[in-house]
Tab-separated table of C-alpha atoms and ligand atoms in Angstrom:
chain	number	residue	atom	x	y	z
A	1	UNK	CA	-62.320	1.206	15.980
A	2	UNK	CA	-65.435	-0.557	16.778
A	3	UNK	CA	-64.813	-3.751	18.399
A	4	UNK	CA	-68.292	-5.450	17.826
A	5	UNK	CA	-67.353	-8.695	19.648
A	6	UNK	CA	-66.653	-6.840	22.990
A	7	UNK	CA	-69.546	-4.525	22.222
A	8	UNK	CA	-71.958	-7.180	22.331
A	9	UNK	CA	-71.026	-8.417	25.835
A	10	UNK	CA	-72.615	-5.012	26.944
A	11	UNK	CA	-76.041	-6.381	25.427
A	12	UNK	CA	-77.709	-8.649	27.833
A	13	UNK	CA	-79.793	-9.851	24.474
A	14	UNK	CA	-77.224	-11.389	22.700
A	15	UNK	CA	-75.807	-13.417	25.799
A	16	UNK	CA	-79.361	-14.532	26.438
A	17	UNK	CA	-79.712	-15.570	22.775
A	18	UNK	CA	-76.161	-16.086	21.364
A	19	UNK	CA	-77.322	-17.089	17.993
A	20	UNK	CA	-79.513	-14.322	17.342
A	21	UNK	CA	-78.723	-12.271	14.109
A	22	UNK	CA	-80.258	-9.060	14.701
A	23	UNK	CA	-80.524	-6.866	11.519
A	24	UNK	CA	-83.590	-4.576	12.134
A	25	UNK	CA	-81.685	-1.894	14.127
A	26	UNK	CA	-83.332	0.859	11.474
A	27	UNK	CA	-86.510	-0.342	13.023
A	28	UNK	CA	-85.547	-0.032	16.948
A	29	UNK	CA	-81.897	-1.140	18.355
A	30	UNK	CA	-81.062	-3.126	21.068
A	31	UNK	CA	-80.237	-1.684	24.549
A	32	UNK	CA	-76.956	-2.058	26.434
A	33	UNK	CA	-77.094	-3.205	30.092
A	34	UNK	CA	-76.324	0.397	31.517
A	35	UNK	CA	-79.480	1.539	29.692
A	36	UNK	CA	-81.471	-1.414	31.202
A	37	UNK	CA	-79.914	-0.842	34.606
A	38	UNK	CA	-80.629	2.981	34.804
A	39	UNK	CA	-84.370	2.165	34.212
A	40	UNK	CA	-84.298	-0.369	37.094
A	41	UNK	CA	-82.086	1.857	39.374
A	42	UNK	CA	-84.838	4.534	38.876
A	43	UNK	CA	-87.800	2.714	39.572
A	44	UNK	CA	-86.003	1.010	42.445
A	45	UNK	CA	-83.883	3.950	44.317
A	46	UNK	CA	-85.494	7.280	43.375
A	47	UNK	CA	-88.669	6.613	41.799
A	48	UNK	CA	-90.856	9.901	41.947
A	49	UNK	CA	-92.332	12.659	40.032
A	50	UNK	CA	-90.084	15.506	38.551
A	51	UNK	CA	-90.440	19.207	39.115
A	52	UNK	CA	-93.220	18.660	41.436
A	53	UNK	CA	-91.781	18.129	44.622
A	54	UNK	CA	-89.681	19.668	47.257
A	55	UNK	CA	-88.501	16.244	48.837
A	56	UNK	CA	-84.928	15.000	47.954
A	57	UNK	CA	-86.244	11.998	45.927
A	58	UNK	CA	-87.747	14.329	43.490
A	59	UNK	CA	-85.053	16.597	43.488
A	60	UNK	CA	-82.918	13.458	42.809
A	61	UNK	CA	-85.369	12.586	39.655
A	62	UNK	CA	-85.570	16.161	38.542
A	63	UNK	CA	-81.640	16.800	38.513
A	64	UNK	CA	-81.145	13.149	36.666
A	65	UNK	CA	-83.923	13.849	33.923
A	66	UNK	CA	-82.506	17.517	33.485
A	67	UNK	CA	-79.084	16.224	33.165
A	68	UNK	CA	-80.125	13.731	30.499
A	69	UNK	CA	-81.212	16.484	28.309
A	70	UNK	CA	-77.394	17.712	28.369
A	71	UNK	CA	-76.165	14.340	27.616
A	72	UNK	CA	-78.290	14.395	24.470
A	73	UNK	CA	-77.275	17.967	23.853
A	74	UNK	CA	-73.639	16.932	23.692
A	75	UNK	CA	-73.929	14.105	21.325
A	76	UNK	CA	-75.298	16.484	18.379
A	77	UNK	CA	-73.445	19.406	19.861
A	78	UNK	CA	-76.571	21.636	20.905
A	79	UNK	CA	-77.161	23.390	24.237
A	80	UNK	CA	-79.310	21.166	26.886
A	81	UNK	CA	-81.854	23.778	26.883
A	82	UNK	CA	-82.287	23.180	23.125
A	83	UNK	CA	-83.355	19.498	23.711
A	84	UNK	CA	-87.037	18.609	24.249
A	85	UNK	CA	-87.374	14.865	24.966
A	86	UNK	CA	-90.359	13.405	23.119
A	87	UNK	CA	-91.792	10.106	22.548
A	88	UNK	CA	-90.475	9.436	19.290
A	89	UNK	CA	-89.342	10.969	15.909
A	90	UNK	CA	-92.926	11.259	14.989
A	91	UNK	CA	-94.012	13.205	17.813
A	92	UNK	CA	-91.161	15.540	17.309
A	93	UNK	CA	-91.874	16.507	14.011
A	94	UNK	CA	-95.567	16.867	14.698
A	95	UNK	CA	-94.353	19.401	17.401
A	96	UNK	CA	-92.704	21.565	14.962
A	97	UNK	CA	-95.589	21.021	12.404
A	98	UNK	CA	-98.217	22.211	15.038
A	99	UNK	CA	-96.245	24.676	17.101
A	100	UNK	CA	-94.531	26.065	14.031
A	101	UNK	CA	-96.373	25.327	11.015
A	102	UNK	CA	-99.815	25.836	11.999
A	103	UNK	CA	-99.239	29.518	12.953
A	104	UNK	CA	-96.908	30.501	10.306
A	105	UNK	CA	-97.753	29.173	7.138
A	106	UNK	CA	-100.261	30.973	5.322
A	107	UNK	CA	-102.481	30.464	1.926
A	108	UNK	CA	-100.209	30.174	-1.086
A	109	UNK	CA	-96.725	29.590	0.920
A	110	UNK	CA	-94.760	26.598	0.016
A	111	UNK	CA	-93.427	23.384	2.014
A	112	UNK	CA	-90.557	21.770	0.539
A	113	UNK	CA	-89.771	17.896	1.320
A	114	UNK	CA	-88.788	15.165	-0.539
A	115	UNK	CA	-90.285	11.905	-1.997
A	116	UNK	CA	-87.937	9.301	0.066
A	117	UNK	CA	-89.376	10.761	3.307
A	118	UNK	CA	-90.668	8.132	6.011
A	119	UNK	CA	-94.550	8.707	6.520
A	120	UNK	CA	-93.333	11.015	9.880
A	121	UNK	CA	-91.564	13.521	7.818
A	122	UNK	CA	-94.251	13.526	5.116
A	123	UNK	CA	-98.138	13.229	6.659
A	124	UNK	CA	-97.409	16.000	8.873
A	125	UNK	CA	-96.436	18.492	6.125
A	126	UNK	CA	-99.030	16.991	3.868
A	127	UNK	CA	-101.639	18.028	6.394
A	128	UNK	CA	-100.407	21.218	7.037
A	129	UNK	CA	-100.137	22.246	3.653
A	130	UNK	CA	-104.268	21.469	3.457
A	131	UNK	CA	-105.035	23.109	6.586
A	132	UNK	CA	-103.115	26.103	5.609
A	133	UNK	CA	-103.748	26.013	1.637
A	134	UNK	CA	-100.265	25.846	1.161
A	135	UNK	CA	-98.291	24.246	-1.654
A	136	UNK	CA	-96.287	20.944	-0.856
A	137	UNK	CA	-93.291	20.790	-3.351
A	138	UNK	CA	-90.990	17.455	-3.558
A	139	UNK	CA	-87.304	17.302	-4.292
A	140	UNK	CA	-87.214	14.329	-6.697
A	141	UNK	CA	-85.117	11.086	-6.231
A	142	UNK	CA	-83.061	9.711	-9.097
A	143	UNK	CA	-84.306	6.112	-10.007
A	144	UNK	CA	-81.082	4.764	-10.364
A	145	UNK	CA	-78.841	6.196	-7.842
A	146	UNK	CA	-81.433	6.745	-5.340
A	147	UNK	CA	-80.095	9.967	-4.481
A	148	UNK	CA	-81.670	13.246	-4.241
A	149	UNK	CA	-81.978	15.434	-7.517
A	150	UNK	CA	-81.828	18.927	-6.016
A	151	UNK	CA	-82.072	21.748	-7.969
A	152	UNK	CA	-82.175	25.202	-5.603
A	153	UNK	CA	-84.963	26.823	-7.540
A	154	UNK	CA	-87.283	24.444	-5.870
A	155	UNK	CA	-86.734	26.597	-2.484
A	156	UNK	CA	-88.584	30.307	-2.937
A	157	UNK	CA	-89.064	33.394	-1.051
A	158	UNK	CA	-92.420	31.629	-0.416
A	159	UNK	CA	-91.152	28.525	1.108
A	160	UNK	CA	-91.710	28.494	5.043
A	161	UNK	CA	-90.583	25.112	5.684
A	162	UNK	CA	-87.863	22.840	4.416
A	163	UNK	CA	-88.644	19.536	5.951
A	164	UNK	CA	-86.104	16.535	4.944
A	165	UNK	CA	-84.161	13.334	5.998
A	166	UNK	CA	-80.461	13.160	6.898
A	167	UNK	CA	-80.653	9.651	6.049
A	168	UNK	CA	-83.288	7.290	4.398
A	169	UNK	CA	-84.529	4.554	6.477
A	170	UNK	CA	-85.450	2.640	3.020
A	171	UNK	CA	-82.159	3.012	1.126
A	172	UNK	CA	-80.064	4.209	3.669
A	173	UNK	CA	-79.132	7.197	1.385
A	174	UNK	CA	-77.344	10.166	3.083
A	175	UNK	CA	-78.601	13.259	1.964
A	176	UNK	CA	-76.901	16.763	1.214
A	177	UNK	CA	-78.720	18.209	3.921
A	178	UNK	CA	-76.214	21.131	4.731
A	179	UNK	CA	-76.200	22.313	1.278
A	180	UNK	CA	-80.094	22.363	1.078
A	181	UNK	CA	-80.305	24.110	4.634
A	182	UNK	CA	-78.046	26.641	3.245
A	183	UNK	CA	-80.173	27.610	0.287
A	184	UNK	CA	-83.233	27.338	2.570
A	185	UNK	CA	-81.872	29.815	5.111
A	186	UNK	CA	-80.901	32.536	2.178
A	187	UNK	CA	-84.421	32.024	1.427
A	188	UNK	CA	-85.655	32.703	4.657
A	189	UNK	CA	-87.061	29.334	5.491
A	190	UNK	CA	-87.180	27.271	8.525
A	191	UNK	CA	-85.434	23.954	8.027
A	192	UNK	CA	-86.653	20.600	9.945
A	193	UNK	CA	-84.336	17.450	9.828
A	194	UNK	CA	-85.468	14.054	10.424
A	195	UNK	CA	-82.296	12.415	11.843
A	196	UNK	CA	-84.120	9.233	13.018
A	197	UNK	CA	-81.616	7.092	10.760
A	198	UNK	CA	-78.649	10.138	11.534
A	199	UNK	CA	-78.216	10.190	15.054
A	200	UNK	CA	-77.613	6.853	16.134
A	201	UNK	CA	-75.096	6.202	13.157
A	202	UNK	CA	-73.021	9.326	11.737
A	203	UNK	CA	-71.556	12.389	13.539
A	204	UNK	CA	-74.319	15.044	13.663
A	205	UNK	CA	-73.616	18.552	14.656
A	206	UNK	CA	-76.405	20.821	14.536
A	207	UNK	CA	-74.464	23.818	14.582
A	208	UNK	CA	-72.248	22.705	11.582
A	209	UNK	CA	-75.678	21.787	9.712
A	210	UNK	CA	-77.238	25.096	10.586
A	211	UNK	CA	-80.590	23.598	10.984
A	212	UNK	CA	-83.644	24.862	12.920
A	213	UNK	CA	-84.971	21.740	14.290
A	214	UNK	CA	-83.736	18.408	14.536
A	215	UNK	CA	-85.827	15.300	15.380
A	216	UNK	CA	-84.537	11.758	16.560
A	217	UNK	CA	-85.749	8.661	18.009
A	218	UNK	CA	-84.617	7.070	21.402
A	219	UNK	CA	-85.221	3.778	20.776
A	220	UNK	CA	-83.226	3.651	17.367
A	221	UNK	CA	-79.870	4.926	19.616
A	222	UNK	CA	-79.911	2.429	22.233
A	223	UNK	CA	-82.321	4.089	24.412
A	224	UNK	CA	-85.503	2.879	25.559
A	225	UNK	CA	-88.931	2.546	23.556
A	226	UNK	CA	-90.847	5.666	23.894
A	227	UNK	CA	-88.001	7.992	24.028
A	228	UNK	CA	-87.226	10.368	21.502
A	229	UNK	CA	-86.396	13.996	21.144
A	230	UNK	CA	-86.462	17.397	19.468
A	231	UNK	CA	-83.584	19.872	18.968
A	232	UNK	CA	-84.722	23.420	18.133
A	233	UNK	CA	-82.637	26.565	17.858
A	234	UNK	CA	-83.366	28.205	21.226
A	235	UNK	CA	-84.489	31.604	19.848
A	236	UNK	CA	-87.031	29.589	17.754
A	237	UNK	CA	-88.101	27.657	20.691
A	238	UNK	CA	-88.207	30.497	22.843
A	239	UNK	CA	-90.584	32.584	20.440
A	240	UNK	CA	-92.999	29.751	19.205
A	241	UNK	CA	-96.142	28.196	21.022
A	242	UNK	CA	-96.322	25.056	22.765
A	243	UNK	CA	-97.706	22.296	21.341
A	244	UNK	CA	-99.105	20.207	23.998
A	245	UNK	CA	-100.522	21.952	27.010
A	246	UNK	CA	-101.360	21.131	30.527
A	247	UNK	CA	-99.373	20.626	33.958
A	248	UNK	CA	-95.522	20.910	34.203
A	249	UNK	CA	-95.230	23.168	31.256
A	250	UNK	CA	-96.404	26.343	32.724
A	251	UNK	CA	-95.165	29.328	34.694
A	252	UNK	CA	-98.646	30.857	35.762
A	253	UNK	CA	-102.232	30.568	35.023
A	254	UNK	CA	-104.921	32.683	35.520
A	255	UNK	CA	-108.534	32.410	34.350
A	256	UNK	CA	-107.608	34.697	31.493
A	257	UNK	CA	-104.325	33.614	30.255
A	258	UNK	CA	-101.487	31.226	30.714
A	259	UNK	CA	-97.443	32.012	30.918
A	260	UNK	CA	-95.060	29.190	29.492
A	261	UNK	CA	-92.525	27.840	31.284
A	262	UNK	CA	-88.791	28.318	30.193
A	263	UNK	CA	-87.667	26.127	27.472
A	264	UNK	CA	-87.541	23.024	26.969
A	265	UNK	CA	-90.207	22.444	29.589
A	266	UNK	CA	-92.586	24.660	27.985
A	267	UNK	CA	-92.641	21.801	25.402
A	268	UNK	CA	-92.820	18.846	27.787
A	269	UNK	CA	-96.590	19.114	29.279
A	270	UNK	CA	-97.712	16.275	31.672
A	271	UNK	CA	-95.791	13.527	33.346
A	272	UNK	CA	-92.928	12.296	30.768
A	273	UNK	CA	-91.295	9.196	30.511
A	274	UNK	CA	-88.827	10.022	33.511
A	275	UNK	CA	-86.920	6.764	33.563
A	276	UNK	CA	-86.768	6.588	29.757
A	277	UNK	CA	-85.591	10.203	29.722
A	278	UNK	CA	-82.543	9.443	32.057
A	279	UNK	CA	-81.696	6.149	30.121
A	280	UNK	CA	-81.666	7.697	26.858
A	281	UNK	CA	-79.230	10.247	28.424
A	282	UNK	CA	-77.168	7.092	29.474
A	283	UNK	CA	-77.379	5.883	25.958
A	284	UNK	CA	-76.182	8.997	24.186
A	285	UNK	CA	-73.261	8.994	26.540
A	286	UNK	CA	-72.745	5.254	25.566
A	287	UNK	CA	-72.406	6.323	21.787
A	288	UNK	CA	-70.606	9.517	22.533
A	289	UNK	CA	-67.602	7.276	24.558
A	290	UNK	CA	-67.826	5.000	21.591
A	291	UNK	CA	-67.049	7.766	19.027
A	292	UNK	CA	-69.675	8.363	15.968
A	293	UNK	CA	-66.910	8.595	13.323
A	294	UNK	CA	-65.880	4.985	14.346
A	295	UNK	CA	-69.723	3.618	14.520
A	296	UNK	CA	-69.781	5.176	11.054
A	297	UNK	CA	-66.698	3.627	9.731
A	298	UNK	CA	-67.646	0.241	11.173
A	299	UNK	CA	-71.337	0.299	9.739
A	300	UNK	CA	-69.677	1.484	6.045
A	301	UNK	CA	-67.693	-1.431	6.205
A	302	UNK	CA	-70.338	-3.856	7.300
A	303	UNK	CA	-72.360	-2.216	4.480
A	304	UNK	CA	-69.734	-2.554	1.727
A	305	UNK	CA	-69.000	-6.416	2.551
A	306	UNK	CA	-72.608	-7.181	2.437
A	307	UNK	CA	-73.416	-5.312	-0.604
A	308	UNK	CA	-70.470	-6.731	-2.484
A	309	UNK	CA	-71.631	-10.248	-1.700
A	310	UNK	CA	-75.416	-9.359	-2.447
A	311	UNK	CA	-74.450	-7.880	-5.861
A	312	UNK	CA	-73.007	-11.473	-6.734
A	313	UNK	CA	-76.405	-13.078	-6.258
A	314	UNK	CA	-78.249	-13.020	-9.618
A	315	UNK	CA	-81.748	-13.160	-7.821
A	316	UNK	CA	-81.485	-10.069	-5.852
A	317	UNK	CA	-82.592	-6.546	-6.480
A	318	UNK	CA	-80.785	-3.812	-4.489
A	319	UNK	CA	-81.828	-0.295	-3.984
A	320	UNK	CA	-80.029	2.651	-3.027
A	321	UNK	CA	-76.573	4.114	-3.609
A	322	UNK	CA	-73.106	3.100	-2.968
A	323	UNK	CA	-71.781	2.149	0.475
A	324	UNK	CA	-69.933	5.298	1.079
A	325	UNK	CA	-73.119	7.198	0.391
A	326	UNK	CA	-75.365	5.686	3.063
A	327	UNK	CA	-75.853	4.269	6.427
A	328	UNK	CA	-75.650	0.513	7.163
A	329	UNK	CA	-79.382	0.098	5.493
A	330	UNK	CA	-79.831	-2.525	2.667
A	331	UNK	CA	-83.420	-2.716	0.975
A	332	UNK	CA	-83.628	-5.639	-1.654
A	333	UNK	CA	-86.290	-8.024	-3.395
A	334	UNK	CA	-85.672	-11.543	-4.242
A	335	UNK	CA	-86.963	-11.830	-7.996
A	336	UNK	CA	-90.153	-13.612	-8.290
A	337	UNK	CA	-90.589	-14.050	-4.281
A	338	UNK	CA	-92.847	-12.193	-1.790
A	339	UNK	CA	-90.426	-10.202	0.252
A	340	UNK	CA	-92.571	-11.329	3.655
A	341	UNK	CA	-91.845	-14.845	2.639
A	342	UNK	CA	-88.177	-14.166	2.374
A	343	UNK	CA	-88.255	-12.256	5.665
A	344	UNK	CA	-90.185	-15.347	7.422
A	345	UNK	CA	-87.529	-17.536	5.768
A	346	UNK	CA	-84.599	-15.724	7.147
A	347	UNK	CA	-86.232	-15.835	10.460
A	348	UNK	CA	-86.523	-19.675	10.692
A	349	UNK	CA	-82.917	-19.427	10.427
A	350	UNK	CA	-82.486	-16.714	13.243
A	351	UNK	CA	-82.120	-13.696	11.420
A	352	UNK	CA	-84.271	-10.662	12.018
A	353	UNK	CA	-85.033	-8.674	9.010
A	354	UNK	CA	-87.643	-6.298	8.328
A	355	UNK	CA	-89.997	-6.437	5.342
A	356	UNK	CA	-92.932	-4.698	4.058
A	357	UNK	CA	-93.438	-0.864	2.731
A	358	UNK	CA	-91.000	0.741	5.490
A	359	UNK	CA	-93.720	3.690	6.011
A	360	UNK	CA	-92.575	5.085	2.782
A	361	UNK	CA	-95.414	4.764	0.147
A	362	UNK	CA	-94.613	7.771	-2.105
A	363	UNK	CA	-91.083	6.286	-2.420
A	364	UNK	CA	-92.284	2.836	-3.371
A	365	UNK	CA	-94.708	4.277	-5.467
A	366	UNK	CA	-92.139	6.321	-7.392
A	367	UNK	CA	-89.774	3.527	-7.625
A	368	UNK	CA	-92.762	1.231	-8.810
A	369	UNK	CA	-92.177	-1.835	-6.292
A	370	UNK	CA	-94.835	-2.946	-3.703
A	371	UNK	CA	-91.862	-3.332	-0.897
A	372	UNK	CA	-88.657	-5.065	-0.020
A	373	UNK	CA	-86.863	-7.005	2.694
A	374	UNK	CA	-84.283	-4.641	4.800
A	375	UNK	CA	-81.300	-5.431	6.568
A	376	UNK	CA	-79.701	-2.871	8.949
A	377	UNK	CA	-76.467	-2.688	11.081
A	378	UNK	CA	-75.401	-1.651	14.053
A	379	UNK	CA	-72.389	-1.453	16.403
A	380	UNK	CA	-73.025	-5.135	17.493
A	381	UNK	CA	-73.325	-6.739	14.154
A	382	UNK	CA	-69.922	-8.395	12.837
A	383	UNK	CA	-68.799	-9.580	9.580
A	384	UNK	CA	-69.433	-13.366	10.501
A	385	UNK	CA	-72.841	-12.460	10.858
A	386	UNK	CA	-73.100	-10.493	7.306
A	387	UNK	CA	-71.374	-13.898	6.118
A	388	UNK	CA	-73.871	-16.115	7.792
A	389	UNK	CA	-76.758	-13.978	6.226
A	390	UNK	CA	-75.331	-14.344	2.728
A	391	UNK	CA	-75.433	-17.836	3.060
A	392	UNK	CA	-78.703	-18.193	4.420
A	393	UNK	CA	-80.037	-15.912	1.822
A	394	UNK	CA	-78.438	-18.002	-0.861
A	395	UNK	CA	-79.668	-21.126	0.814
A	396	UNK	CA	-83.394	-19.701	0.430
A	397	UNK	CA	-83.041	-18.715	-3.027
A	398	UNK	CA	-81.653	-22.098	-4.288
A	399	UNK	CA	-84.652	-23.884	-2.332
A	400	UNK	CA	-87.133	-21.254	-4.114
A	401	UNK	CA	-85.805	-22.682	-7.372
B	501	LIG	N1	-88.723	4.233	11.147
B	501	LIG	C1	-87.932	1.509	10.283
B	501	LIG	O1	-87.534	2.252	9.173
B	501	LIG	P1	-90.678	6.747	15.267
B	501	LIG	O2	-91.429	5.600	14.815
B	501	LIG	O3	-91.412	8.039	15.496
B	501	LIG	O4	-89.738	6.554	16.294
B	501	LIG	O5	-89.737	6.903	14.136
B	501	LIG	C2	-90.404	7.333	13.189
B	501	LIG	C3	-89.283	7.620	11.523
B	501	LIG	C4	-88.786	8.834	11.110
B	501	LIG	N2	-88.134	8.965	10.316
B	501	LIG	C5	-87.234	7.886	10.022
B	501	LIG	C6	-86.375	8.131	8.630
B	501	LIG	C7	-87.654	7.077	10.423
B	501	LIG	O6	-86.707	5.611	9.916
B	501	LIG	C8	-88.487	6.449	11.387
B	501	LIG	C9	-88.794	5.154	11.970
B	501	LIG	C10	-88.894	2.930	11.515
B	501	LIG	O7	-88.125	0.381	10.382
B	501	LIG	C11	-89.983	2.393	11.924
B	501	LIG	S1	-91.406	2.679	10.741
């Protein structure tokens, strides 16, 4: 069981701002002390570049940076070598688009994605379809349940890529990714899972999912900003070309040719965010120790309490499926009110909520709405905070009247 009150003690921001109600973890999470300390410890005690020195300080930095890949791998049941550290989910998906898609998608091929994708898992595929003269096909969403309407006939022998999110950042919907991957595999397509809103919140097992690639952001899972990762099945990572080229990713270079380093280093060109990567490993370990099943249960509870209370407010318009079918994300609007105004008023009462278009323009166009206010929950949120949020929201609505 998650004890949010106890967990909050691990997060300096809540000690420094005890009245803060942070309901925007889907944008970026807060970080526990162990992650912040790890960054400080690196710079104070063994700051040096990795894989570039034969002195002990550099060995220590390299050892810890490599180990962090294994810690992230453990969280999602992968091998350490299958984890490529990136800046964020966006970079991880672009890596697949350019290192795999550009070489393997041909004219007339198909890329299948969904209309609920975050732009990070939409634009790279839209661009790749344009560059390679391929067809972009979209799995539709049911307007009332906000769930995917998957018909397996959308994936054909021409499909080269199936790219979809495990959880939506707008509605929280958890998609039937395993089922879709099974169909994609039967048709010989590669699968790319955007797990930015899943890895921090629900148990994710890449072997069980059967995906080829999976991307997530370190900064949404208690790690530092500027960190993220790509999981890639090792045979695939070994066989594809690198995305970014330069120092640190080669075995040998001659005037005529270059040979790539072994995975994952072949995909980590240039000096990476060493401190950030090591701290991301600590974040993954922290989550693993808490237990992803328990984290999911905690968020489901908060989401269902919050949704129930929001449903009772006549002026509130809600989007998304039932609480058991989503991660802790609730998008809503208040009738006849601007979403930024509502978020601004929430802020003046100490509640951090995101408002706007949430990088899902195709989905919003489909739903026929301009944007929303969004609240999202994590391990450190409590039921008391939800109650306080509801009270404040009601106060704002009565004031608007
Ligand atoms: N969503 C939000 O919803 P980056 O910015 O690269 O770390 O993550 C991109 C991304 C990709 N996929 C999904 C499902 C996401 O939710 C996000 C990031 C944030 O508030 C920022 S737009």
